[in-house]
Structures are given as structure tokens and as C-alpha cells.
Coordinates of C-alpha atoms and ligand atoms in Angstrom, one line a residue:
X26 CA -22.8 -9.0 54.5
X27 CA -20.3 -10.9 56.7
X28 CA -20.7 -10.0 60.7
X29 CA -17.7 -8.5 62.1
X30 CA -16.0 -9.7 65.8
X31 CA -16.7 -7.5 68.1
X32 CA -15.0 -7.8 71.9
X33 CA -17.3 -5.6 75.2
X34 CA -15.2 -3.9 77.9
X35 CA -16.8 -3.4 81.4
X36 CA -19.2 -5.6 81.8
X37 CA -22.2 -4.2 84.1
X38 CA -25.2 -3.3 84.0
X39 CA -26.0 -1.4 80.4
X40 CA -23.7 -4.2 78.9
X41 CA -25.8 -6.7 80.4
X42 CA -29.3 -5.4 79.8
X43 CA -28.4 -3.5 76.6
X44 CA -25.3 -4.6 74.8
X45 CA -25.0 -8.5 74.8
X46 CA -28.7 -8.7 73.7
X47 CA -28.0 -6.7 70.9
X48 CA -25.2 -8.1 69.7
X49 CA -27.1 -11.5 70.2
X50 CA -29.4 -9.9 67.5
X51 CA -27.4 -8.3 65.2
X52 CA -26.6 -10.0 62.0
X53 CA -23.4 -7.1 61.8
X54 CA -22.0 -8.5 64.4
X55 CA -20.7 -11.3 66.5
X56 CA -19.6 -11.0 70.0
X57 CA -16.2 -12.7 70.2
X58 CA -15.2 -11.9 74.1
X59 CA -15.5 -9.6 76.6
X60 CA -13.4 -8.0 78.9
X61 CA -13.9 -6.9 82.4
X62 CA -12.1 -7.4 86.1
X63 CA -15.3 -9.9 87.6
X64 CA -18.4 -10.0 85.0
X65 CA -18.9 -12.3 82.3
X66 CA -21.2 -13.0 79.7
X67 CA -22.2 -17.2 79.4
X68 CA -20.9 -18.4 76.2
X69 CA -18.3 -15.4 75.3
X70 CA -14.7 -16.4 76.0
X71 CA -13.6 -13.8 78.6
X72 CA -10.6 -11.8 79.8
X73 CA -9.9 -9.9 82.7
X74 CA -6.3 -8.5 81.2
X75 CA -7.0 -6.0 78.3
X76 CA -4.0 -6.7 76.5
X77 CA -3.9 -9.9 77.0
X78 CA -6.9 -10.1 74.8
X79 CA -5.8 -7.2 72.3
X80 CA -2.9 -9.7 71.8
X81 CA -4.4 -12.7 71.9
X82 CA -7.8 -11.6 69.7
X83 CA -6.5 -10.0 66.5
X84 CA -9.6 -11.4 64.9
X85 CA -11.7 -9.0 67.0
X86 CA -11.4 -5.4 65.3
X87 CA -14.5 -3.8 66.8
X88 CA -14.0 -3.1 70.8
X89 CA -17.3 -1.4 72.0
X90 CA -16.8 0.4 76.1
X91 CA -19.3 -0.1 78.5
X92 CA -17.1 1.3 81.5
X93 CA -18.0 3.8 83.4
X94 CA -16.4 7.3 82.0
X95 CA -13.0 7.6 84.1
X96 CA -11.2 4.7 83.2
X97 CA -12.4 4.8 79.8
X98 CA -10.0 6.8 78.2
X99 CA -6.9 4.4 79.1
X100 CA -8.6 1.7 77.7
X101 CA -9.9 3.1 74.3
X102 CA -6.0 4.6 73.7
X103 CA -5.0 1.4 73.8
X104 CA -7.4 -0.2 71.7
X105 CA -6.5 2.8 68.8
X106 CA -3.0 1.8 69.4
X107 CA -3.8 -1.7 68.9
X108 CA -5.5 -0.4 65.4
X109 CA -9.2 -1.2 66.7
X110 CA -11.9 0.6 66.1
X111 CA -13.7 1.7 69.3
X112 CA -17.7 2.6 70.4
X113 CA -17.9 4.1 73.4
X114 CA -20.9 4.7 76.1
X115 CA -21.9 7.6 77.1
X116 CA -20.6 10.4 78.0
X117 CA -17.7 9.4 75.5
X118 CA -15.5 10.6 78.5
X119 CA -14.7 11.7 81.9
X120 CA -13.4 15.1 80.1
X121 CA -13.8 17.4 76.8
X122 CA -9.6 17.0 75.9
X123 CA -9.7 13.4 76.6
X124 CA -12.7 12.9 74.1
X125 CA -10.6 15.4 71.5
X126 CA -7.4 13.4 72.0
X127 CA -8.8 10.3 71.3
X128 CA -10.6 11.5 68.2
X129 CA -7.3 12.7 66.9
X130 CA -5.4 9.5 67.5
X131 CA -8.2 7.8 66.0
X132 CA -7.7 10.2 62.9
X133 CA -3.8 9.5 63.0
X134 CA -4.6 5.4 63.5
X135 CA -7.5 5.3 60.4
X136 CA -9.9 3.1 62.8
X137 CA -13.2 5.0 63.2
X138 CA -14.4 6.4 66.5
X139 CA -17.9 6.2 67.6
X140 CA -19.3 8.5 71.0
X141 CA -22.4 6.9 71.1
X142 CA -25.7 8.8 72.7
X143 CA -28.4 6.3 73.2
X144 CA -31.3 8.7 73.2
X145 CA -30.7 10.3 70.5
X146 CA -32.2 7.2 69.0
X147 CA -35.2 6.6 71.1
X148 CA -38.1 6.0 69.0
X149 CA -39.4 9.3 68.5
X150 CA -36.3 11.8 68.5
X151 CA -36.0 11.9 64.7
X152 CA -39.8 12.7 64.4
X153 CA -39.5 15.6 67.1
X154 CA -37.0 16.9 65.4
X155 CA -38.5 17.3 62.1
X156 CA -41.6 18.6 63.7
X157 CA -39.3 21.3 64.8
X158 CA -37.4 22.6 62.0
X159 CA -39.7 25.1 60.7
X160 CA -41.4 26.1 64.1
X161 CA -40.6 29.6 66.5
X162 CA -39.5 28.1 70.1
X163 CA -40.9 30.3 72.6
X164 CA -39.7 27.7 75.8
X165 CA -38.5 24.7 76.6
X166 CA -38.9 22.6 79.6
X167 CA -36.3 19.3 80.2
X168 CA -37.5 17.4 83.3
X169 CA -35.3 14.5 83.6
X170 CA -36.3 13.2 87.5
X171 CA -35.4 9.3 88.3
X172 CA -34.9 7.8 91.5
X173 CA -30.9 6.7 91.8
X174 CA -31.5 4.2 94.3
X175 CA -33.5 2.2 91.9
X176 CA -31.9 3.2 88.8
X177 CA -28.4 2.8 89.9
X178 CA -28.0 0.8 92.7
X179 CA -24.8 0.0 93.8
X180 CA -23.0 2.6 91.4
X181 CA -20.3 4.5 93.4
X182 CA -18.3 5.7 90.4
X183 CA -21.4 8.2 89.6
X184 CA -20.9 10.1 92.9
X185 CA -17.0 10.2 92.6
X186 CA -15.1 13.1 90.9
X187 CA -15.6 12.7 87.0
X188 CA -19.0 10.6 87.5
X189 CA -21.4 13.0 86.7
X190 CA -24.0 12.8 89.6
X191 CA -27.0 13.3 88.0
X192 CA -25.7 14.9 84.3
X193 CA -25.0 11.1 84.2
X194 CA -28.5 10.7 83.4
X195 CA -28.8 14.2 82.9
X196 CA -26.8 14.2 79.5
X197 CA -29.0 11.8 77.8
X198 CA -31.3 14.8 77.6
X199 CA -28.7 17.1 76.6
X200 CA -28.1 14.7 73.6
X201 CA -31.5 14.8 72.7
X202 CA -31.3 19.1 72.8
X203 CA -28.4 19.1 70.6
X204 CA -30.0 16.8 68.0
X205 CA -33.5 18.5 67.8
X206 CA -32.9 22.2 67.9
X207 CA -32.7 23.8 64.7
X208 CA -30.2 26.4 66.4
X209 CA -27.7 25.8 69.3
X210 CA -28.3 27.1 72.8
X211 CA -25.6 28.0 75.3
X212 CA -25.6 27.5 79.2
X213 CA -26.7 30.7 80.8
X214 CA -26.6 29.9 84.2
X215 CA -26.8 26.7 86.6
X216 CA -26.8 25.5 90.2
X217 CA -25.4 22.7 91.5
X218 CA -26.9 20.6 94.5
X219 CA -24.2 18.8 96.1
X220 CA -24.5 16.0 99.0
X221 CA -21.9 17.3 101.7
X222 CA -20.7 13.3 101.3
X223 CA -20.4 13.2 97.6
X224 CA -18.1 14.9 95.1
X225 CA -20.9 15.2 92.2
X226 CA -24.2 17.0 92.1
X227 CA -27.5 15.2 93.2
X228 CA -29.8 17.3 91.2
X229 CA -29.2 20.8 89.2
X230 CA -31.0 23.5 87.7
X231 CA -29.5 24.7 84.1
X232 CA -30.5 27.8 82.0
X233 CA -29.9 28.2 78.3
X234 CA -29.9 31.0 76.3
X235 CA -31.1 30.5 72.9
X236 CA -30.7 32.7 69.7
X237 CA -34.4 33.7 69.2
X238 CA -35.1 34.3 73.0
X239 CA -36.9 31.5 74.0
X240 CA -37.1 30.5 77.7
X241 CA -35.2 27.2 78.5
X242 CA -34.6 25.4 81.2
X243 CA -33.3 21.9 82.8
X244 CA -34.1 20.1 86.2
X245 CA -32.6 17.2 86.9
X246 CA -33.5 15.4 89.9
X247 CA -31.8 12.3 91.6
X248 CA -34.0 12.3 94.7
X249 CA -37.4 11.5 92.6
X250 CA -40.0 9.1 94.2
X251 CA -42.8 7.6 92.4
X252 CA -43.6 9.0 88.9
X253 CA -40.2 9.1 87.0
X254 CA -39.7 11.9 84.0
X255 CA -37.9 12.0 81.2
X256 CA -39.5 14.7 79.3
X257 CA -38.7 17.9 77.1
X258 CA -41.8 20.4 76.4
X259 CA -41.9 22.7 73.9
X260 CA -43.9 25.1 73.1
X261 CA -44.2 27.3 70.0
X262 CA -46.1 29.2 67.8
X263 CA -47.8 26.5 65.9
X264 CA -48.4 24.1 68.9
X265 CA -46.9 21.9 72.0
X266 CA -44.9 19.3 71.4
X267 CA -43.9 16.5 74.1
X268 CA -40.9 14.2 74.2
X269 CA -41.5 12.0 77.0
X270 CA -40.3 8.3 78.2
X271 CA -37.0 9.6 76.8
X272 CA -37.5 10.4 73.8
X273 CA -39.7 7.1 73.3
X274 CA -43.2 8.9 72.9
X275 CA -44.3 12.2 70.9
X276 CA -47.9 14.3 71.6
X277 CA -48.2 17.4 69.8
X278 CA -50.8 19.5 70.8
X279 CA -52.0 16.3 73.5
X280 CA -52.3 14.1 70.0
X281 CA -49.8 11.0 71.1
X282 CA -48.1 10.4 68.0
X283 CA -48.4 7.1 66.2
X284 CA -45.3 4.5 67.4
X285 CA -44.4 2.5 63.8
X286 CA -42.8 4.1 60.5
X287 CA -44.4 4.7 57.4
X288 CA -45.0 0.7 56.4
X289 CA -46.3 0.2 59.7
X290 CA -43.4 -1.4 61.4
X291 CA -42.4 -0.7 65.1
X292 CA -40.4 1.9 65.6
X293 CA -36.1 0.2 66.1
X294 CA -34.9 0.8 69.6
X295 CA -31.9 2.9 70.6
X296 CA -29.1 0.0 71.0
X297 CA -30.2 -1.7 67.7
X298 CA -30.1 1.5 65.7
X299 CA -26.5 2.3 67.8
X300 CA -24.8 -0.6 66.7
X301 CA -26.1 -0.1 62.6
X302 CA -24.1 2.9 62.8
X303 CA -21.3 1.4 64.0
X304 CA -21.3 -1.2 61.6
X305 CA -22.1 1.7 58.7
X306 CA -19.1 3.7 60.3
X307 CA -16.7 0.6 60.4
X308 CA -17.3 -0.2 56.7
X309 CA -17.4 3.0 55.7
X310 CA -13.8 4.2 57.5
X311 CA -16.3 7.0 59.3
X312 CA -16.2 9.2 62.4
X313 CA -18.8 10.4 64.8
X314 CA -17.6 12.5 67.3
X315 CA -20.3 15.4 68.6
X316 CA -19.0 16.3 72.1
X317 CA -22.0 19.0 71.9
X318 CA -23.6 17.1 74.9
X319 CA -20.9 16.4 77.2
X320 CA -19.8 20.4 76.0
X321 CA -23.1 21.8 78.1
X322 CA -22.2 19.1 80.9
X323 CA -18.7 21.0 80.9
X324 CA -20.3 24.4 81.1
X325 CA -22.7 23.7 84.3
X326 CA -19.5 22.3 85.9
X327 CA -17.9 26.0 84.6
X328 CA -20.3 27.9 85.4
X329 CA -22.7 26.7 88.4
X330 CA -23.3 27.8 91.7
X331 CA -23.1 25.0 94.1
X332 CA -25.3 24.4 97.6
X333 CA -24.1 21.7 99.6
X334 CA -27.2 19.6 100.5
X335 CA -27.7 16.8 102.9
X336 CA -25.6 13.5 102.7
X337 CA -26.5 11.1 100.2
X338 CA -26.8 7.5 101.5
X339 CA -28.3 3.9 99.3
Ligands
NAP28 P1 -21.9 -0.4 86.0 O1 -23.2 -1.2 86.2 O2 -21.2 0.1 87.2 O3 -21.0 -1.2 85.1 C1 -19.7 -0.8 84.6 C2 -18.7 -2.0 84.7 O4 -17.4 -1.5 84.3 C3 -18.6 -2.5 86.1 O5 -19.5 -3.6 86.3 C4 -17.1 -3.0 86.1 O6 -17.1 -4.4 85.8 C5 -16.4 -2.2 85.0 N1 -15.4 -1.4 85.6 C6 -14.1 -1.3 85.1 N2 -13.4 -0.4 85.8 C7 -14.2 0.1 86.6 C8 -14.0 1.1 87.6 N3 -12.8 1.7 87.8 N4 -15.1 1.5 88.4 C9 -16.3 0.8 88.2 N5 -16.5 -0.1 87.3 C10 -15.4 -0.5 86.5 O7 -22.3 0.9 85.1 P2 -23.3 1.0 83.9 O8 -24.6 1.4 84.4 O9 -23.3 -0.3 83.1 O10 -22.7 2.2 83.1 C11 -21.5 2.1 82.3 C12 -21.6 3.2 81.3 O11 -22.7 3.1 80.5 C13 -21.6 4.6 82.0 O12 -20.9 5.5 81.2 C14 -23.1 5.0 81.9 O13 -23.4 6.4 81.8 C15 -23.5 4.3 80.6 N6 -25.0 3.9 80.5 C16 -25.6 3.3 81.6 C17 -27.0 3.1 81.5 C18 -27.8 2.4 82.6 O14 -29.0 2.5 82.5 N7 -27.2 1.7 83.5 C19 -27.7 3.4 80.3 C20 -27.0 3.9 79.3 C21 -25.6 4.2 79.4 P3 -15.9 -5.3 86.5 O15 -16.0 -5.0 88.0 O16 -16.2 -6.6 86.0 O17 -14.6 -4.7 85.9

């Protein structure tokens, strides 16, 4: 099948580490330019001026938004104005109507519209999820715990209004939630731990109420030193199940679970199997749209109590 031009916006460090290389890879696509005030990517002709390149680039119908979530939604208007079809990073914005609004215009424009969650195709998230569909949950323990100085060094935008704090990570486990529960949860409660210099949380505690009872919690934790977690236990009545490394290994009942598919191939990564979709969804005129995890990121920010804790410095 022929590969289809593709243009990056924002071009930091998930575009870097996780985009170009893809793309690089990808036999669906080919990365015609990107777009960003000061990075580039050697080889890719580059713009700094959006519309410059919308205007200039009408070969390029893919634009794919590696921004960071507030001045995302400018951007991505404009590319479904220009009649592109757009991929966006998570969270797929900075809020739930900005995320609906650009859904609907990409309705109105026929491009399709892609809010992208990343874990929700680490390696082993499909096979947790099956393991789940005919099991009782009886609780259900997210500990998402990384250190933010190593993990996002540099990244002021995360402790600004609208960038998350630590749902930024936080939300990747959230998207995992939403894909493997047989039955959706709602926030119960939540607390907020704020930095008395910072306008987003640090680390928060979240408690979901789910339809059978089950106990379920969420910690997420910026301020983690040494061992960093990324995993969701559950327990039910036929066994333990662990979803750890972010969804990229599986134990049940302490049995890791085996890491290739069926013919014995290595299980795809999450940005390879991101982009597939994007080129199914392109061909196919499709949508994907589930604001379920930014939805329960909405909620905590509804619903929380907040401490002010001490000030936050890199
Ligand atoms: P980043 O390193 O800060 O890169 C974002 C880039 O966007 C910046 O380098 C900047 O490039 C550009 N930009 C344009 N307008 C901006 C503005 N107003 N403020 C700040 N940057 C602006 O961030 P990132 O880690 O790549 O994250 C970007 C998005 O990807 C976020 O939504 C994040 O949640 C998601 N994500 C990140 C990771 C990760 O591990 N880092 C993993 C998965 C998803 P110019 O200065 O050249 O314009």
C-alpha cells in the first residue's frame, strides 16, 4: 500500500524518542516535515510557522501533535480547517469541551480524528484484559510512582494550569482502567497534593466506585526515588493478576506471562501499533475519540480535596 505524508507538530521529547523513529519504520508512512518554534528533526524539511506549512504542504494530509496539551487545541482546529486529518498525544487536550469540539468539527470536515493513549497498547494490555472479562474484581490497586526530575526534566508546562501535574503521567493508567474493566468505574473521592509554587498537583490519591463493589484505588506519586512503578493489581476470585512496567509485563497468580503472540513473535510496541491505527482510521474515513480517560482526570480536578504541600523545585 502506498505510505501517506505525514507532517509532526511540537517537536520535544516523546516526538524525538518516540514519534520520528516510528515513522522512520513505518512502511504507512512518510515523514514529510515537521513543525515546531526551535526543534528539528535531521533530514525533514522544517517549519516554525504552522500555516505557512499547511499552505505550503498540501501533499501532507496526516498532521500528528506532539505539543504539550494547552496549545494543542489551536493547532489541531486549524489543521481540520485545513481538511487534515489529525493524531493527537495524550491527553487529547487541556479540557473535556475542547476534545468534544474538535471531534465535532472533525465530523463536520470528514478527516478522521485520532486521541491517541499509548498504554493502552503496551505489550500486555490486550492480554489483561481478556484475562479479565469473565473474572469477579474484588480490588484494585494503580501505583503509578516516577521520579519528575528524571522523567521530565525541564518540562514547566506540566506544573502550569492545564498541565496535569502528575495525571500527566497519571492518565496513562487511567487509559489502561478504561480499556480493561469489563464495567466502568466512577471517581468516588480524591485528594490533591499541591506544591504552594505550582498550579498542578504533585501526587494524588483517587477512589473509584465500581458496580460490583470492589475496592479501587490510585496513587500517583511525582516525588518517587529509586524503584519507579507503573503497576495495576488486581485481585479476584479466580487469582491475581499484575500489570506492571506499564502495561508491558503480565503475572497472574506470580506466573509472568509469556512476552511474544501466538507464532512466537515479539509482542509490537505502543507507538508502532499507534500509528497502524492511524493509518487503518485514515483509509478507513474512521474516528477514535474515548475521552473516558481524561473524563476521570476531570472528575479528581471536580471533586478533590487539595493540601498545599511544600514547593516544588528541579
Ligand atoms: P516536551 O519535551 O516539552 O515537548 C513538547 C514540545 O512542544 C516542545 O519541545 C516545544 O517545542 C513544543 N511547544 C509548542 N508550544 C509549546 C508551549 N506553549 N509550551 C511548551 N512547548 C511547546 O514535552 P513531551 O514530553 O514531548 O510531551 C508532549 C506531549 O506528549 C504531552 O501531552 C505529553 O503528555 C505527551 N507524552 C509525553 C511522553 C514522555 O515520556 N515525555 C510520553 C507520552 C506522551 P518548540 O520549543 O520547538 O516549539
Amino acid at each position: 500500500m502506498m505510505s501517506m505524508k505525514i507532517a509532526l507538530v511540537g517537536i520535544g521529547e516523546i516526538a524525538r524518542n518516540q514519534h520520528v523513529p516510528t515513522l522512520n519504520a513505518s512502511s504507512d508512512w512518510d515523514l514529510a516535515a515537521t513543525c515546531s518554534r526551535q526543534g528539528t528533526v535531521d533530514g525533514v524539511e522544517s517549519f516554525s510557522n504552522f500555516s505557512q506549512m499547511l499552505d505550503t504542504r498540501s501533499d501532507i494530509t496526516t498532521i500528528s501533535f506532539c505539543l504539550p496539551p494547552v496549545p494543542r487545541f489551536a493547532y489541531a482546529a486549524q489543521a481540520i480547517r485545513a481538511g487534515r486529518h489529525v493524531m493527537l498525544e495524550k491527553p487529547p487536550g487541556a479540557t473535556l469541551s475542547e476534545c468534544q469540539t474538535l471531534q465535532a468539527m472533525a465530523r463536520d470536515a470528514g478527516v478522521s480524528i485520532y486521541a491517541t493513549w499509548h498504554s493502552r497498547e503496551a505489550a500486555q494490555v490486550d492480554a489483561a484484559k481478556a484475562w479479565l472479562t469473565d473474572k469477579k474484581i474484588n480490588r484494585l490497586t494503580i501505583t503509578w510512582k516516577e521520579d519528575v526530575r528524571r522523567w521530565h526534566p525541564g518540562q514547566t508546562w506540566i506544573w502550569k494550569a492545564g498541565g496535569l501535574g502528575v495525571f500527566d503521567p497519571g492518565i496513562n493508567a487511567l487509559s489502561i482502567l478504561t480499556k480493561i474493566l469489563p464495567d466502568p468505574v466512577h471517581l468516588s473521592s480524591a485528594e490533591l497534593f499541591v506544591p504552594e509554587n505550582c498550579e498542578t498537583p504533585i501526587a494524588a490519591d483517587l477512589t473509584f466506585a465500581h458496580p460490583g463493589g470492589a475496592e479501587m484505588t490510585a496513587n500517583f506519586d511525582f516525588r518517587q526515588e529509586g524503584e519507579q512503578i507503573w503497576s495495576i493489581d488486581i485481585e479476584t476470585d479466580a487469582g491475581r493478576l499484575v500489570l506492571s512496567e506499564g502495561g508491558a509485563k503480565l503475572s497472574i497468580d506470580g506466573v509472568a506471562q509469556a512476552e511474544v503472540d501466538k507464532a512466537g513473535n515479539p509482542l509490537i510496541g505502543e507507538y508502532p501499533r499507534l500509528y497502524a491505527k492511524m493509518a487503518d482510521l485514515v483509509r478507513s474515513g474512521g474516528v477514535d475519540m474515548d475521552l473516558s480517560p481524561i473524563a476521570h482526570v476531570a472528575d479528581a480536578f471536580l471533586l478533590a480535596r487539595r493540601k498545599t504541600v511544600e514547593p516544588f523545585y528541579e
